[in-house]
Amino acid sequence: MSLKYEKIREQLTERNSNAILYDGYEDALVGVALRFDMQAIACYDIQKCIKILMRRDKMSYEEATEWFEYNTMGTWAGEFTPIFINPYE
């Protein structure tokens, strides 16, 4: 695990020990999302998630996007489900 991942995980655990982290997407974890009057949740970068699937599972961009949107982003695991962002640079 990267130092960045460990720092984010540590901060998230301090704020919300019930927050959900997705296995296999460690390099796509970009931060802790905070919402008014709600507990902290994990925040992942969509494009990094897709790149992980392409590299790890040898998927095309289209296959990885479809798989990610249905199987990861489309999964609701309760109020501590992570959010996903598509940052623009």
PDB file of N, CA and C in Angstrom:
ATOM      1  N   MET A   1       0.831  -1.180   0.000  1.00  0.00           N
ATOM      2  CA  MET A   1       0.000   0.000   0.000  1.00  0.00           C
ATOM      3  C   MET A   1       0.882   1.253   0.000  1.00  0.00           C
ATOM      4  N   SER A   2       0.412   2.263  -0.677  1.00  0.00           N
ATOM      5  CA  SER A   2       1.166   3.510  -0.741  1.00  0.00           C
ATOM      6  C   SER A   2       0.990   4.308   0.546  1.00  0.00           C
ATOM      7  N   LEU A   3       1.921   5.193   0.770  1.00  0.00           N
ATOM      8  CA  LEU A   3       1.847   6.067   1.945  1.00  0.00           C
ATOM      9  C   LEU A   3       0.607   6.962   1.859  1.00  0.00           C
ATOM     10  N   LYS A   4       0.293   7.438   0.655  1.00  0.00           N
ATOM     11  CA  LYS A   4      -0.895   8.275   0.468  1.00  0.00           C
ATOM     12  C   LYS A   4      -2.148   7.512   0.875  1.00  0.00           C
ATOM     13  N   TYR A   5      -2.270   6.271   0.413  1.00  0.00           N
ATOM     14  CA  TYR A   5      -3.433   5.451   0.762  1.00  0.00           C
ATOM     15  C   TYR A   5      -3.525   5.280   2.276  1.00  0.00           C
ATOM     16  N   GLU A   6      -2.413   4.979   2.908  1.00  0.00           N
ATOM     17  CA  GLU A   6      -2.407   4.759   4.356  1.00  0.00           C
ATOM     18  C   GLU A   6      -2.819   6.020   5.110  1.00  0.00           C
ATOM     19  N   LYS A   7      -2.358   7.177   4.661  1.00  0.00           N
ATOM     20  CA  LYS A   7      -2.730   8.436   5.325  1.00  0.00           C
ATOM     21  C   LYS A   7      -4.219   8.720   5.166  1.00  0.00           C
ATOM     22  N   ILE A   8      -4.739   8.507   3.961  1.00  0.00           N
ATOM     23  CA  ILE A   8      -6.169   8.735   3.731  1.00  0.00           C
ATOM     24  C   ILE A   8      -6.985   7.754   4.559  1.00  0.00           C
ATOM     25  N   ARG A   9      -6.589   6.488   4.552  1.00  0.00           N
ATOM     26  CA  ARG A   9      -7.306   5.465   5.317  1.00  0.00           C
ATOM     27  C   ARG A   9      -7.302   5.796   6.806  1.00  0.00           C
ATOM     28  N   GLU A  10      -6.179   6.255   7.307  1.00  0.00           N
ATOM     29  CA  GLU A  10      -6.067   6.618   8.721  1.00  0.00           C
ATOM     30  C   GLU A  10      -6.997   7.787   9.056  1.00  0.00           C
ATOM     31  N   GLN A  11      -6.992   8.825   8.209  1.00  0.00           N
ATOM     32  CA  GLN A  11      -7.869   9.974   8.447  1.00  0.00           C
ATOM     33  C   GLN A  11      -9.339   9.551   8.375  1.00  0.00           C
ATOM     34  N   LEU A  12      -9.668   8.696   7.421  1.00  0.00           N
ATOM     35  CA  LEU A  12     -11.041   8.238   7.267  1.00  0.00           C
ATOM     36  C   LEU A  12     -11.480   7.420   8.477  1.00  0.00           C
ATOM     37  N   THR A  13     -10.630   6.545   8.934  1.00  0.00           N
ATOM     38  CA  THR A  13     -10.950   5.703  10.090  1.00  0.00           C
ATOM     39  C   THR A  13     -11.159   6.547  11.346  1.00  0.00           C
ATOM     40  N   GLU A  14     -10.366   7.597  11.499  1.00  0.00           N
ATOM     41  CA  GLU A  14     -10.538   8.489  12.655  1.00  0.00           C
ATOM     42  C   GLU A  14     -11.890   9.195  12.624  1.00  0.00           C
ATOM     43  N   ARG A  15     -12.357   9.532  11.435  1.00  0.00           N
ATOM     44  CA  ARG A  15     -13.613  10.267  11.294  1.00  0.00           C
ATOM     45  C   ARG A  15     -14.833   9.352  11.240  1.00  0.00           C
ATOM     46  N   ASN A  16     -14.655   8.143  10.692  1.00  0.00           N
ATOM     47  CA  ASN A  16     -15.771   7.219  10.538  1.00  0.00           C
ATOM     48  C   ASN A  16     -15.240   5.798  10.399  1.00  0.00           C
ATOM     49  N   SER A  17     -15.237   5.057  11.483  1.00  0.00           N
ATOM     50  CA  SER A  17     -14.698   3.694  11.458  1.00  0.00           C
ATOM     51  C   SER A  17     -15.557   2.741  10.630  1.00  0.00           C
ATOM     52  N   ASN A  18     -16.756   3.167  10.254  1.00  0.00           N
ATOM     53  CA  ASN A  18     -17.638   2.331   9.443  1.00  0.00           C
ATOM     54  C   ASN A  18     -17.562   2.635   7.947  1.00  0.00           C
ATOM     55  N   ALA A  19     -16.738   3.583   7.573  1.00  0.00           N
ATOM     56  CA  ALA A  19     -16.625   3.945   6.156  1.00  0.00           C
ATOM     57  C   ALA A  19     -16.156   2.747   5.347  1.00  0.00           C
ATOM     58  N   ILE A  20     -16.676   2.628   4.151  1.00  0.00           N
ATOM     59  CA  ILE A  20     -16.368   1.502   3.274  1.00  0.00           C
ATOM     60  C   ILE A  20     -15.204   1.862   2.357  1.00  0.00           C
ATOM     61  N   LEU A  21     -14.243   0.948   2.267  1.00  0.00           N
ATOM     62  CA  LEU A  21     -13.129   1.060   1.323  1.00  0.00           C
ATOM     63  C   LEU A  21     -13.208  -0.136   0.376  1.00  0.00           C
ATOM     64  N   TYR A  22     -13.001   0.114  -0.906  1.00  0.00           N
ATOM     65  CA  TYR A  22     -13.083  -0.951  -1.905  1.00  0.00           C
ATOM     66  C   TYR A  22     -11.719  -1.583  -2.143  1.00  0.00           C
ATOM     67  N   ASP A  23     -11.649  -2.902  -2.011  1.00  0.00           N
ATOM     68  CA  ASP A  23     -10.423  -3.639  -2.304  1.00  0.00           C
ATOM     69  C   ASP A  23     -10.097  -3.533  -3.787  1.00  0.00           C
ATOM     70  N   GLY A  24      -8.834  -3.388  -4.074  1.00  0.00           N
ATOM     71  CA  GLY A  24      -8.379  -3.345  -5.454  1.00  0.00           C
ATOM     72  C   GLY A  24      -8.302  -1.949  -6.043  1.00  0.00           C
ATOM     73  N   TYR A  25      -8.886  -0.984  -5.368  1.00  0.00           N
ATOM     74  CA  TYR A  25      -8.875   0.392  -5.871  1.00  0.00           C
ATOM     75  C   TYR A  25      -8.022   1.307  -5.000  1.00  0.00           C
ATOM     76  N   GLU A  26      -7.066   0.758  -4.308  1.00  0.00           N
ATOM     77  CA  GLU A  26      -6.239   1.544  -3.391  1.00  0.00           C
ATOM     78  C   GLU A  26      -5.586   2.744  -4.075  1.00  0.00           C
ATOM     79  N   ASP A  27      -5.085   2.553  -5.301  1.00  0.00           N
ATOM     80  CA  ASP A  27      -4.412   3.649  -6.006  1.00  0.00           C
ATOM     81  C   ASP A  27      -5.381   4.714  -6.517  1.00  0.00           C
ATOM     82  N   ALA A  28      -6.679   4.438  -6.454  1.00  0.00           N
ATOM     83  CA  ALA A  28      -7.690   5.398  -6.916  1.00  0.00           C
ATOM     84  C   ALA A  28      -8.313   6.180  -5.767  1.00  0.00           C
ATOM     85  N   LEU A  29      -7.976   5.841  -4.535  1.00  0.00           N
ATOM     86  CA  LEU A  29      -8.501   6.564  -3.373  1.00  0.00           C
ATOM     87  C   LEU A  29      -7.825   7.929  -3.335  1.00  0.00           C
ATOM     88  N   VAL A  30      -8.631   8.991  -3.395  1.00  0.00           N
ATOM     89  CA  VAL A  30      -8.048  10.333  -3.475  1.00  0.00           C
ATOM     90  C   VAL A  30      -8.329  11.202  -2.254  1.00  0.00           C
ATOM     91  N   GLY A  31      -9.215  10.760  -1.382  1.00  0.00           N
ATOM     92  CA  GLY A  31      -9.466  11.589  -0.219  1.00  0.00           C
ATOM     93  C   GLY A  31     -10.647  11.147   0.604  1.00  0.00           C
ATOM     94  N   VAL A  32     -10.969  12.006   1.550  1.00  0.00           N
ATOM     95  CA  VAL A  32     -12.084  11.792   2.465  1.00  0.00           C
ATOM     96  C   VAL A  32     -13.139  12.845   2.137  1.00  0.00           C
ATOM     97  N   ALA A  33     -14.351  12.403   1.866  1.00  0.00           N
ATOM     98  CA  ALA A  33     -15.439  13.322   1.543  1.00  0.00           C
ATOM     99  C   ALA A  33     -16.202  13.669   2.818  1.00  0.00           C
ATOM    100  N   LEU A  34     -16.439  14.953   2.987  1.00  0.00           N
ATOM    101  CA  LEU A  34     -17.155  15.442   4.167  1.00  0.00           C
ATOM    102  C   LEU A  34     -18.446  16.109   3.716  1.00  0.00           C
ATOM    103  N   ARG A  35     -19.517  15.799   4.435  1.00  0.00           N
ATOM    104  CA  ARG A  35     -20.822  16.372   4.134  1.00  0.00           C
ATOM    105  C   ARG A  35     -21.400  16.927   5.418  1.00  0.00           C
ATOM    106  N   PHE A  36     -22.141  18.000   5.318  1.00  0.00           N
ATOM    107  CA  PHE A  36     -22.724  18.630   6.497  1.00  0.00           C
ATOM    108  C   PHE A  36     -23.589  17.638   7.258  1.00  0.00           C
ATOM    109  N   ASP A  37     -23.321  17.532   8.548  1.00  0.00           N
ATOM    110  CA  ASP A  37     -24.117  16.730   9.468  1.00  0.00           C
ATOM    111  C   ASP A  37     -24.167  15.244   9.100  1.00  0.00           C
ATOM    112  N   MET A  38     -23.146  14.763   8.392  1.00  0.00           N
ATOM    113  CA  MET A  38     -23.065  13.340   8.040  1.00  0.00           C
ATOM    114  C   MET A  38     -21.638  12.882   8.296  1.00  0.00           C
ATOM    115  N   GLN A  39     -21.466  11.583   8.395  1.00  0.00           N
ATOM    116  CA  GLN A  39     -20.132  11.044   8.633  1.00  0.00           C
ATOM    117  C   GLN A  39     -19.302  11.037   7.347  1.00  0.00           C
ATOM    118  N   ALA A  40     -18.002  11.041   7.513  1.00  0.00           N
ATOM    119  CA  ALA A  40     -17.064  11.046   6.394  1.00  0.00           C
ATOM    120  C   ALA A  40     -17.162   9.738   5.606  1.00  0.00           C
ATOM    121  N   ILE A  41     -16.901   9.834   4.305  1.00  0.00           N
ATOM    122  CA  ILE A  41     -16.857   8.655   3.442  1.00  0.00           C
ATOM    123  C   ILE A  41     -15.652   8.745   2.519  1.00  0.00           C
ATOM    124  N   ALA A  42     -15.274   7.614   1.953  1.00  0.00           N
ATOM    125  CA  ALA A  42     -14.147   7.553   1.030  1.00  0.00           C
ATOM    126  C   ALA A  42     -14.510   8.196  -0.300  1.00  0.00           C
ATOM    127  N   CYS A  43     -13.505   8.750  -0.959  1.00  0.00           N
ATOM    128  CA  CYS A  43     -13.689   9.385  -2.262  1.00  0.00           C
ATOM    129  C   CYS A  43     -12.669   8.806  -3.242  1.00  0.00           C
ATOM    130  N   TYR A  44     -13.170   8.286  -4.355  1.00  0.00           N
ATOM    131  CA  TYR A  44     -12.333   7.662  -5.383  1.00  0.00           C
ATOM    132  C   TYR A  44     -12.390   8.433  -6.688  1.00  0.00           C
ATOM    133  N   ASP A  45     -11.307   8.367  -7.448  1.00  0.00           N
ATOM    134  CA  ASP A  45     -11.207   8.977  -8.771  1.00  0.00           C
ATOM    135  C   ASP A  45     -11.688   7.958  -9.810  1.00  0.00           C
ATOM    136  N   ILE A  46     -12.731   8.300 -10.551  1.00  0.00           N
ATOM    137  CA  ILE A  46     -13.325   7.383 -11.528  1.00  0.00           C
ATOM    138  C   ILE A  46     -12.305   6.930 -12.567  1.00  0.00           C
ATOM    139  N   GLN A  47     -11.576   7.862 -13.140  1.00  0.00           N
ATOM    140  CA  GLN A  47     -10.633   7.495 -14.206  1.00  0.00           C
ATOM    141  C   GLN A  47      -9.513   6.597 -13.692  1.00  0.00           C
ATOM    142  N   LYS A  48      -9.084   6.803 -12.464  1.00  0.00           N
ATOM    143  CA  LYS A  48      -8.066   5.923 -11.887  1.00  0.00           C
ATOM    144  C   LYS A  48      -8.632   4.526 -11.672  1.00  0.00           C
ATOM    145  N   CYS A  49      -9.895   4.432 -11.265  1.00  0.00           N
ATOM    146  CA  CYS A  49     -10.545   3.127 -11.099  1.00  0.00           C
ATOM    147  C   CYS A  49     -10.597   2.384 -12.425  1.00  0.00           C
ATOM    148  N   ILE A  50     -10.968   3.090 -13.472  1.00  0.00           N
ATOM    149  CA  ILE A  50     -11.060   2.480 -14.796  1.00  0.00           C
ATOM    150  C   ILE A  50      -9.685   2.020 -15.278  1.00  0.00           C
ATOM    151  N   LYS A  51      -8.672   2.826 -15.053  1.00  0.00           N
ATOM    152  CA  LYS A  51      -7.306   2.439 -15.439  1.00  0.00           C
ATOM    153  C   LYS A  51      -6.854   1.199 -14.686  1.00  0.00           C
ATOM    154  N   ILE A  52      -7.224   1.088 -13.424  1.00  0.00           N
ATOM    155  CA  ILE A  52      -6.882  -0.109 -12.646  1.00  0.00           C
ATOM    156  C   ILE A  52      -7.513  -1.338 -13.280  1.00  0.00           C
ATOM    157  N   LEU A  53      -8.788  -1.252 -13.637  1.00  0.00           N
ATOM    158  CA  LEU A  53      -9.464  -2.387 -14.271  1.00  0.00           C
ATOM    159  C   LEU A  53      -8.835  -2.739 -15.609  1.00  0.00           C
ATOM    160  N   MET A  54      -8.452  -1.745 -16.381  1.00  0.00           N
ATOM    161  CA  MET A  54      -7.822  -1.999 -17.675  1.00  0.00           C
ATOM    162  C   MET A  54      -6.496  -2.723 -17.493  1.00  0.00           C
ATOM    163  N   ARG A  55      -5.714  -2.275 -16.545  1.00  0.00           N
ATOM    164  CA  ARG A  55      -4.396  -2.870 -16.302  1.00  0.00           C
ATOM    165  C   ARG A  55      -4.526  -4.246 -15.655  1.00  0.00           C
ATOM    166  N   ARG A  56      -5.293  -4.323 -14.597  1.00  0.00           N
ATOM    167  CA  ARG A  56      -5.403  -5.553 -13.817  1.00  0.00           C
ATOM    168  C   ARG A  56      -6.156  -6.653 -14.550  1.00  0.00           C
ATOM    169  N   ASP A  57      -7.263  -6.284 -15.188  1.00  0.00           N
ATOM    170  CA  ASP A  57      -8.135  -7.289 -15.795  1.00  0.00           C
ATOM    171  C   ASP A  57      -8.069  -7.316 -17.314  1.00  0.00           C
ATOM    172  N   LYS A  58      -7.135  -6.550 -17.872  1.00  0.00           N
ATOM    173  CA  LYS A  58      -6.912  -6.534 -19.328  1.00  0.00           C
ATOM    174  C   LYS A  58      -8.181  -6.185 -20.102  1.00  0.00           C
ATOM    175  N   MET A  59      -8.930  -5.218 -19.597  1.00  0.00           N
ATOM    176  CA  MET A  59     -10.148  -4.774 -20.267  1.00  0.00           C
ATOM    177  C   MET A  59      -9.841  -3.593 -21.171  1.00  0.00           C
ATOM    178  N   SER A  60     -10.678  -3.414 -22.188  1.00  0.00           N
ATOM    179  CA  SER A  60     -10.604  -2.194 -22.984  1.00  0.00           C
ATOM    180  C   SER A  60     -11.180  -1.061 -22.134  1.00  0.00           C
ATOM    181  N   TYR A  61     -10.991   0.179 -22.592  1.00  0.00           N
ATOM    182  CA  TYR A  61     -11.544   1.312 -21.863  1.00  0.00           C
ATOM    183  C   TYR A  61     -13.065   1.189 -21.752  1.00  0.00           C
ATOM    184  N   GLU A  62     -13.709   0.817 -22.846  1.00  0.00           N
ATOM    185  CA  GLU A  62     -15.164   0.687 -22.854  1.00  0.00           C
ATOM    186  C   GLU A  62     -15.632  -0.415 -21.909  1.00  0.00           C
ATOM    187  N   GLU A  63     -14.954  -1.562 -21.940  1.00  0.00           N
ATOM    188  CA  GLU A  63     -15.317  -2.672 -21.043  1.00  0.00           C
ATOM    189  C   GLU A  63     -15.135  -2.279 -19.580  1.00  0.00           C
ATOM    190  N   ALA A  64     -14.014  -1.651 -19.286  1.00  0.00           N
ATOM    191  CA  ALA A  64     -13.723  -1.248 -17.909  1.00  0.00           C
ATOM    192  C   ALA A  64     -14.729  -0.217 -17.414  1.00  0.00           C
ATOM    193  N   THR A  65     -15.081   0.731 -18.273  1.00  0.00           N
ATOM    194  CA  THR A  65     -16.053   1.755 -17.901  1.00  0.00           C
ATOM    195  C   THR A  65     -17.406   1.126 -17.598  1.00  0.00           C
ATOM    196  N   GLU A  66     -17.859   0.256 -18.475  1.00  0.00           N
ATOM    197  CA  GLU A  66     -19.154  -0.396 -18.268  1.00  0.00           C
ATOM    198  C   GLU A  66     -19.143  -1.248 -16.999  1.00  0.00           C
ATOM    199  N   TRP A  67     -18.072  -2.030 -16.807  1.00  0.00           N
ATOM    200  CA  TRP A  67     -17.968  -2.887 -15.627  1.00  0.00           C
ATOM    201  C   TRP A  67     -17.955  -2.030 -14.364  1.00  0.00           C
ATOM    202  N   PHE A  68     -17.147  -0.980 -14.361  1.00  0.00           N
ATOM    203  CA  PHE A  68     -17.033  -0.100 -13.202  1.00  0.00           C
ATOM    204  C   PHE A  68     -18.370   0.563 -12.867  1.00  0.00           C
ATOM    205  N   GLU A  69     -19.023   1.129 -13.879  1.00  0.00           N
ATOM    206  CA  GLU A  69     -20.281   1.838 -13.626  1.00  0.00           C
ATOM    207  C   GLU A  69     -21.354   0.917 -13.058  1.00  0.00           C
ATOM    208  N   TYR A  70     -21.404  -0.313 -13.525  1.00  0.00           N
ATOM    209  CA  TYR A  70     -22.437  -1.240 -13.041  1.00  0.00           C
ATOM    210  C   TYR A  70     -22.056  -1.901 -11.725  1.00  0.00           C
ATOM    211  N   ASN A  71     -20.835  -2.428 -11.642  1.00  0.00           N
ATOM    212  CA  ASN A  71     -20.442  -3.268 -10.504  1.00  0.00           C
ATOM    213  C   ASN A  71     -19.821  -2.534  -9.328  1.00  0.00           C
ATOM    214  N   THR A  72     -19.297  -1.364  -9.553  1.00  0.00           N
ATOM    215  CA  THR A  72     -18.663  -0.622  -8.458  1.00  0.00           C
ATOM    216  C   THR A  72     -19.466   0.637  -8.135  1.00  0.00           C
ATOM    217  N   MET A  73     -19.524   1.552  -9.076  1.00  0.00           N
ATOM    218  CA  MET A  73     -20.239   2.797  -8.822  1.00  0.00           C
ATOM    219  C   MET A  73     -21.731   2.546  -8.638  1.00  0.00           C
ATOM    220  N   GLY A  74     -22.252   1.532  -9.260  1.00  0.00           N
ATOM    221  CA  GLY A  74     -23.665   1.225  -9.172  1.00  0.00           C
ATOM    222  C   GLY A  74     -24.073   0.436  -7.948  1.00  0.00           C
ATOM    223  N   THR A  75     -23.127   0.137  -7.093  1.00  0.00           N
ATOM    224  CA  THR A  75     -23.420  -0.633  -5.886  1.00  0.00           C
ATOM    225  C   THR A  75     -23.732   0.312  -4.728  1.00  0.00           C
ATOM    226  N   TRP A  76     -24.865   0.118  -4.113  1.00  0.00           N
ATOM    227  CA  TRP A  76     -25.227   0.902  -2.934  1.00  0.00           C
ATOM    228  C   TRP A  76     -25.056   0.015  -1.715  1.00  0.00           C
ATOM    229  N   ALA A  77     -24.184   0.427  -0.807  1.00  0.00           N
ATOM    230  CA  ALA A  77     -23.903  -0.365   0.393  1.00  0.00           C
ATOM    231  C   ALA A  77     -24.312   0.391   1.652  1.00  0.00           C
ATOM    232  N   GLY A  78     -25.256   1.287   1.522  1.00  0.00           N
ATOM    233  CA  GLY A  78     -25.715   2.050   2.667  1.00  0.00           C
ATOM    234  C   GLY A  78     -25.084   3.427   2.729  1.00  0.00           C
ATOM    235  N   GLU A  79     -25.336   4.105   3.832  1.00  0.00           N
ATOM    236  CA  GLU A  79     -24.923   5.499   3.969  1.00  0.00           C
ATOM    237  C   GLU A  79     -23.416   5.718   3.939  1.00  0.00           C
ATOM    238  N   PHE A  80     -22.625   4.661   4.081  1.00  0.00           N
ATOM    239  CA  PHE A  80     -21.171   4.816   4.080  1.00  0.00           C
ATOM    240  C   PHE A  80     -20.541   4.390   2.760  1.00  0.00           C
ATOM    241  N   THR A  81     -21.382   4.238   1.723  1.00  0.00           N
ATOM    242  CA  THR A  81     -20.893   3.926   0.383  1.00  0.00           C
ATOM    243  C   THR A  81     -20.000   5.064  -0.097  1.00  0.00           C
ATOM    244  N   PRO A  82     -18.844   4.760  -0.671  1.00  0.00           N
ATOM    245  CA  PRO A  82     -17.965   5.808  -1.167  1.00  0.00           C
ATOM    246  C   PRO A  82     -18.588   6.634  -2.288  1.00  0.00           C
ATOM    247  N   ILE A  83     -18.021   7.796  -2.527  1.00  0.00           N
ATOM    248  CA  ILE A  83     -18.403   8.593  -3.681  1.00  0.00           C
ATOM    249  C   ILE A  83     -17.286   8.531  -4.702  1.00  0.00           C
ATOM    250  N   PHE A  84     -17.635   8.889  -5.929  1.00  0.00           N
ATOM    251  CA  PHE A  84     -16.675   8.848  -7.028  1.00  0.00           C
ATOM    252  C   PHE A  84     -16.690  10.202  -7.727  1.00  0.00           C
ATOM    253  N   ILE A  85     -15.490  10.702  -8.017  1.00  0.00           N
ATOM    254  CA  ILE A  85     -15.377  11.985  -8.693  1.00  0.00           C
ATOM    255  C   ILE A  85     -14.663  11.798 -10.018  1.00  0.00           C
ATOM    256  N   ASN A  86     -14.912  12.726 -10.910  1.00  0.00           N
ATOM    257  CA  ASN A  86     -14.234  12.768 -12.189  1.00  0.00           C
ATOM    258  C   ASN A  86     -13.537  14.118 -12.268  1.00  0.00           C
ATOM    259  N   PRO A  87     -12.326  14.208 -11.689  1.00  0.00           N
ATOM    260  CA  PRO A  87     -11.664  15.514 -11.624  1.00  0.00           C
ATOM    261  C   PRO A  87     -11.223  15.992 -13.000  1.00  0.00           C
ATOM    262  N   TYR A  88     -11.260  17.304 -13.162  1.00  0.00           N
ATOM    263  CA  TYR A  88     -10.805  17.912 -14.398  1.00  0.00           C
ATOM    264  C   TYR A  88      -9.546  18.705 -14.093  1.00  0.00           C
ATOM    265  N   GLU A  89      -8.571  18.536 -14.950  1.00  0.00           N
ATOM    266  CA  GLU A  89      -7.292  19.221 -14.728  1.00  0.00           C
ATOM    267  C   GLU A  89      -7.128  20.378 -15.674  1.00  0.00           C
TER     268      GLU A  89
END
